[in-house]
PDB file of C-alpha atoms in Angstrom:
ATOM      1  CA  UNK A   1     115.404 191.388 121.635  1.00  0.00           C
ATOM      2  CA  UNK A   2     113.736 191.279 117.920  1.00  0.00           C
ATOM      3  CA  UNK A   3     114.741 187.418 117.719  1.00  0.00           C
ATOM      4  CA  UNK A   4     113.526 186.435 121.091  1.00  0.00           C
ATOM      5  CA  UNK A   5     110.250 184.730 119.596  1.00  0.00           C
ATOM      6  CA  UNK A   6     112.165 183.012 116.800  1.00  0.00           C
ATOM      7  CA  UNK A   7     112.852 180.179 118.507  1.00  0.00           C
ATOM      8  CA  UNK A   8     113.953 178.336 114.761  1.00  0.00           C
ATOM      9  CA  UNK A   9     117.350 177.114 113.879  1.00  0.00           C
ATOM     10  CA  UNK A  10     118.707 180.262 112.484  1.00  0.00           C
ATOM     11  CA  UNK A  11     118.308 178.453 108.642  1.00  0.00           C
ATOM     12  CA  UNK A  12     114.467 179.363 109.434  1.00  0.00           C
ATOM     13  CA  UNK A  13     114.314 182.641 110.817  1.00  0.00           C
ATOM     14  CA  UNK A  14     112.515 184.155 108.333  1.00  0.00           C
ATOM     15  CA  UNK A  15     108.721 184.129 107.519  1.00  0.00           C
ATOM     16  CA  UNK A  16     106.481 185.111 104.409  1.00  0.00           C
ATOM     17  CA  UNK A  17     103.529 187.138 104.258  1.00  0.00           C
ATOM     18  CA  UNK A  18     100.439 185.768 102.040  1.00  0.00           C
ATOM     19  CA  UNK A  19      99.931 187.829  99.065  1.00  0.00           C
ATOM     20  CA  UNK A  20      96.416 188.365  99.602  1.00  0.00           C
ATOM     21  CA  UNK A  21      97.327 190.751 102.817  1.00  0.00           C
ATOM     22  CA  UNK A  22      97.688 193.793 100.717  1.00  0.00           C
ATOM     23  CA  UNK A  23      94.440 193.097  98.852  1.00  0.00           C
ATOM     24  CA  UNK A  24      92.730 193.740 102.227  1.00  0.00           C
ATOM     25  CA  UNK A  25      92.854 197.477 102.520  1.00  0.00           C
ATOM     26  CA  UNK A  26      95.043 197.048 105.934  1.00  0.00           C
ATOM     27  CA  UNK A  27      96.561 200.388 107.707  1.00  0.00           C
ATOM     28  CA  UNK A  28      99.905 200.376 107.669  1.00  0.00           C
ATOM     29  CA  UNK A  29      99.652 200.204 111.776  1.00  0.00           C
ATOM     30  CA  UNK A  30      97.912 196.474 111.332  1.00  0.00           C
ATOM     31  CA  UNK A  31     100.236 195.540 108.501  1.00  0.00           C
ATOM     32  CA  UNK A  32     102.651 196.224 110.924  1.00  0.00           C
ATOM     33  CA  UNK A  33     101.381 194.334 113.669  1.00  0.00           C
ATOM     34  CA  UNK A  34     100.344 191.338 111.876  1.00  0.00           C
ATOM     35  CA  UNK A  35     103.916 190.934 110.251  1.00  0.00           C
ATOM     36  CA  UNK A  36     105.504 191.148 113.945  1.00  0.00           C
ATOM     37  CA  UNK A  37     102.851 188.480 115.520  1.00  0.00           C
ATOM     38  CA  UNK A  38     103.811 186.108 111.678  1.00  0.00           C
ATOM     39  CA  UNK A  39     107.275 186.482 113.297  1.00  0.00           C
ATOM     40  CA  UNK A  40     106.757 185.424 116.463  1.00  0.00           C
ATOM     41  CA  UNK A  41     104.443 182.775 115.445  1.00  0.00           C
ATOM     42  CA  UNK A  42     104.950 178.880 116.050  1.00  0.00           C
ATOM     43  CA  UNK A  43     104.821 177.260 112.671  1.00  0.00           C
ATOM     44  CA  UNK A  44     103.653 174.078 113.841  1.00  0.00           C
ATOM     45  CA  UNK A  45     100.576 175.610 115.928  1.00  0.00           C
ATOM     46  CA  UNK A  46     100.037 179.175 114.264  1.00  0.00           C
ATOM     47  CA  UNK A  47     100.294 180.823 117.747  1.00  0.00           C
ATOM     48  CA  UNK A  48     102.730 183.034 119.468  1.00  0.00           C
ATOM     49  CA  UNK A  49     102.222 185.759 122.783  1.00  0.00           C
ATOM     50  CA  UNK A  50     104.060 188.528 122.828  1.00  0.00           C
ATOM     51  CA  UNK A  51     102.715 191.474 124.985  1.00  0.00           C
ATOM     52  CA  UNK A  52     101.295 194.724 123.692  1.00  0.00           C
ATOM     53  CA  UNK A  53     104.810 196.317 125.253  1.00  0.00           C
ATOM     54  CA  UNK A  54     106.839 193.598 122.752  1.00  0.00           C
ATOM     55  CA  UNK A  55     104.997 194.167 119.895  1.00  0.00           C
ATOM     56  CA  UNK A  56     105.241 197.738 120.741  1.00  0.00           C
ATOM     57  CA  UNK A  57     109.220 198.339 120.851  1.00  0.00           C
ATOM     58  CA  UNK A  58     109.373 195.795 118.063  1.00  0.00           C
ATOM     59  CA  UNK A  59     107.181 198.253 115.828  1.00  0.00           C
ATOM     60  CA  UNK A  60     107.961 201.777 117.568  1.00  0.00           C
ATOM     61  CA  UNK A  61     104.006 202.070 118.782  1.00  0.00           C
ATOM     62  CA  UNK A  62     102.823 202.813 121.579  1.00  0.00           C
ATOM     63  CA  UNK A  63     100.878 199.857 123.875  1.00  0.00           C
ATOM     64  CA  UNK A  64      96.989 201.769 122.933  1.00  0.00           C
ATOM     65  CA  UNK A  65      98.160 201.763 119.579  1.00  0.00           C
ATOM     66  CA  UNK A  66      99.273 198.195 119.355  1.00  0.00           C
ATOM     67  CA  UNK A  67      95.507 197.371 120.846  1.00  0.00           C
ATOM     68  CA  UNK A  68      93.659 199.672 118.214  1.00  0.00           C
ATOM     69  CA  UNK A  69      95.594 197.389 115.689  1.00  0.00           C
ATOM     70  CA  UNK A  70      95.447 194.207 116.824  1.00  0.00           C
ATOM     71  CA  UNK A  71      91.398 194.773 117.177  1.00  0.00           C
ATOM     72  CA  UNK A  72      91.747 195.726 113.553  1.00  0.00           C
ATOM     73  CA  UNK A  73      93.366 192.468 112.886  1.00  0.00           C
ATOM     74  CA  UNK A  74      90.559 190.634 114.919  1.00  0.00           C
ATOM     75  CA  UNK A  75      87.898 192.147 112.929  1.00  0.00           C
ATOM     76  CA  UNK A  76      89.587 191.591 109.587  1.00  0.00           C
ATOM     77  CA  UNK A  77      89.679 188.388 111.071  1.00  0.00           C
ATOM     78  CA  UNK A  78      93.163 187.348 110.651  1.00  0.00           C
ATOM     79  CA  UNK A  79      93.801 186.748 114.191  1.00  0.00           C
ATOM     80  CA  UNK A  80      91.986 185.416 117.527  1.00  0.00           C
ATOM     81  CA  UNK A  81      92.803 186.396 120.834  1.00  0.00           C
ATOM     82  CA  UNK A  82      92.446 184.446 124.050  1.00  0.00           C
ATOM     83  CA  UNK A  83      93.277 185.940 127.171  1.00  0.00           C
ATOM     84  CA  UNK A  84      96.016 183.764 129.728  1.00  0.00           C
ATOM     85  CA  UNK A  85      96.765 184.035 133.120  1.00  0.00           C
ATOM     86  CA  UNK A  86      99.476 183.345 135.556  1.00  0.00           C
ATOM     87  CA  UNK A  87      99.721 182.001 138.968  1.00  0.00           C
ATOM     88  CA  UNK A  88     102.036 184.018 141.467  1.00  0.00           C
ATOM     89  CA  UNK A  89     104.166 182.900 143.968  1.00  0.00           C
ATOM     90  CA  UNK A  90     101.849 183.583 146.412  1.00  0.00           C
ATOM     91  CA  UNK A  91      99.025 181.938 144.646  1.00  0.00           C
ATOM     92  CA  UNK A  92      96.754 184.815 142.991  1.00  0.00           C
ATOM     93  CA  UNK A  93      95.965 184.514 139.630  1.00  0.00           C
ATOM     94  CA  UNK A  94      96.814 187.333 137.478  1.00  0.00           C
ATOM     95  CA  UNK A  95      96.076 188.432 133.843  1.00  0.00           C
ATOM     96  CA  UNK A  96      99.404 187.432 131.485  1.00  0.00           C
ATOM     97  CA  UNK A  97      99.608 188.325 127.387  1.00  0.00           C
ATOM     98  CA  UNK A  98      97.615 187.902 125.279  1.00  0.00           C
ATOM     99  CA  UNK A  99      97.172 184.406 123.313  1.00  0.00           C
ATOM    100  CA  UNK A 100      97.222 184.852 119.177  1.00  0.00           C
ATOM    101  CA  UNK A 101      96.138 182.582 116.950  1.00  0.00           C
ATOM    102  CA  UNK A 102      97.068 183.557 113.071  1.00  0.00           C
ATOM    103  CA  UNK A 103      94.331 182.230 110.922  1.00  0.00           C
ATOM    104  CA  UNK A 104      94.204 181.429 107.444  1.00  0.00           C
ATOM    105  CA  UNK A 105      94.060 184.265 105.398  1.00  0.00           C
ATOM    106  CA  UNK A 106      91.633 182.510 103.025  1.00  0.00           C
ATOM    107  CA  UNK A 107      89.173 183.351 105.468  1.00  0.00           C
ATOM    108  CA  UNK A 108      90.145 186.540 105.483  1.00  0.00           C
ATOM    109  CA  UNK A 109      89.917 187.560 102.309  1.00  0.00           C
ATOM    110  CA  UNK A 110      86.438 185.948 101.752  1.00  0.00           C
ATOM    111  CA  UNK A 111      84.754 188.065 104.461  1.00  0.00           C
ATOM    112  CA  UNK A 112      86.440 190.861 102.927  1.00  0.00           C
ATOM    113  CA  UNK A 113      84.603 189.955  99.673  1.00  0.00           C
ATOM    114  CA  UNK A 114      81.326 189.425 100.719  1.00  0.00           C
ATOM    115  CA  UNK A 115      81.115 192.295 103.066  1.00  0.00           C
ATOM    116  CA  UNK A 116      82.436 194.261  99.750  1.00  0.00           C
ATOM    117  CA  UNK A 117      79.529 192.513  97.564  1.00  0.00           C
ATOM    118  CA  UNK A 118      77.074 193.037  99.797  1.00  0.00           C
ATOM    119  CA  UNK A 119      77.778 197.137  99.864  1.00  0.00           C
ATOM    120  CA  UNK A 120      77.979 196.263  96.432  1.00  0.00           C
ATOM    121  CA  UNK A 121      74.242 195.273  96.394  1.00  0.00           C
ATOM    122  CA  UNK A 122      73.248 197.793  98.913  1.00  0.00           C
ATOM    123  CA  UNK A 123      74.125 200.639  96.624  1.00  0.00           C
ATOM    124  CA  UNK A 124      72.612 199.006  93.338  1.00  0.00           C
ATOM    125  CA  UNK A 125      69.183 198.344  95.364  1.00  0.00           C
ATOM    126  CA  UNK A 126      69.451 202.494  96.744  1.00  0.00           C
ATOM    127  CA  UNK A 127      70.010 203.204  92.883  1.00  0.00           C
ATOM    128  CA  UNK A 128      67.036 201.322  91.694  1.00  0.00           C
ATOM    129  CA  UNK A 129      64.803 202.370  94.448  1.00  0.00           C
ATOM    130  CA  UNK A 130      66.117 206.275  93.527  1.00  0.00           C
ATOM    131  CA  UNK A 131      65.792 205.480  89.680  1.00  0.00           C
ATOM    132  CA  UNK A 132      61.845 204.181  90.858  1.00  0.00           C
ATOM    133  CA  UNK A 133      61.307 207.416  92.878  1.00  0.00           C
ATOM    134  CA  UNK A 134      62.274 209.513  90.292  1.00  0.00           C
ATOM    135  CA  UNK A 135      59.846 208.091  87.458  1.00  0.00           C
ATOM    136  CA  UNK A 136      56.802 208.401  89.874  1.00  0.00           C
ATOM    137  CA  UNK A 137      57.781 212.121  90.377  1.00  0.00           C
ATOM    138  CA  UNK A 138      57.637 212.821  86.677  1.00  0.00           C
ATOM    139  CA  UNK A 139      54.012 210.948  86.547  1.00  0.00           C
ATOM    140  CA  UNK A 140      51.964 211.796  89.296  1.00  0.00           C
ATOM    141  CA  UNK A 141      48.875 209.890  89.753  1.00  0.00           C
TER     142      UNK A 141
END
C-alpha cells in the first residue's frame, strides 16, 4: 500500500525534504502530510493525487484531519490544489481526488518572512504610537 505512488525504480524510492520546512513553524499534522504528498509526488511534474482516505491510512489521520492539514499546507503555500473529475460508465461526471501541485519552497519561506516582518512593523508602529500617547499624558496642553 505505502509504495503504491512510488512509481520509481526501487534505486529511487526515496525523497528529501527541503531544509527550510522546519523553519516554517509547521504542525506536526502538516509536516506529516506534506512529507506523504513529497512521496507520492512525480519528480518530473511536482504533482501526485492521492485521496484524503490514502493520505489518511498512510499517516494514521482521520479524512477531516487530513483536510484541516492540507488547507494548512495551501495557506503556507507549499501546495495547490485543483479539483478532478471522473466520467462513469454510465456517463455522469463525478468529483475524483484531489490534484497537488508541490511548489517551491522558496516561495514558501518568503511569504513566511514578510508576513513575519510585517507583524514585525505592526508592533514597532503600536510601540511608537503608545510611547507618543504616553508623553502627551505627562504634558497636557
Amino acid at each position: 500500500m505505502l509504495w503504491q505512488c512510488a512509481k520509481q525504480p526501487a534505486a529511487r524510492r526515496f525523497f528529501s525534504q527541503p531544509n527550510e520546512i522546519f523553519s516554517l513553524s509547521l504542525s506536526s499534522g502538516a509536516l506529516a502530510v506534506y512529507s506523504y504528498l513529497l512521496f507520492c509526488e512525480d519528480r518530473r511534474t511536482f504533482q501526485c493525487y492521492p485521496s484524503y482516505r490514502s493520505i489518511g491510512k498512510a499517516v494514521r489521520m482521520s479524512v477531516n484531519t487530513v483536510r484541516k492539514y492540507v488547507s494548512e499546507l495551501e495557506e503556507q503555500g507549499l501546495i495547490v490544489t485543483e479539483p478532478t473529475s471522473v466520467t462513469t460508465r454510465d456517463g455522469r461526471k463525478r468529483n475524483d481526488t484531489l490534484l497537488y501541485t508541490i511548489l517551491p519552497i522558496r516561495n514558501a519561506v518568503d511569504r513566511y518572512n514578510q508576513r513575519w516582518l510585517r507583524q514585525l512593523e505592526e508592533t514597532v508602529e503600536r510601540m511608537r504610537i503608545r510611547k507618543k500617547l504616553e508623553g502627551n499624558e505627562e504634558h497636557p496642553a
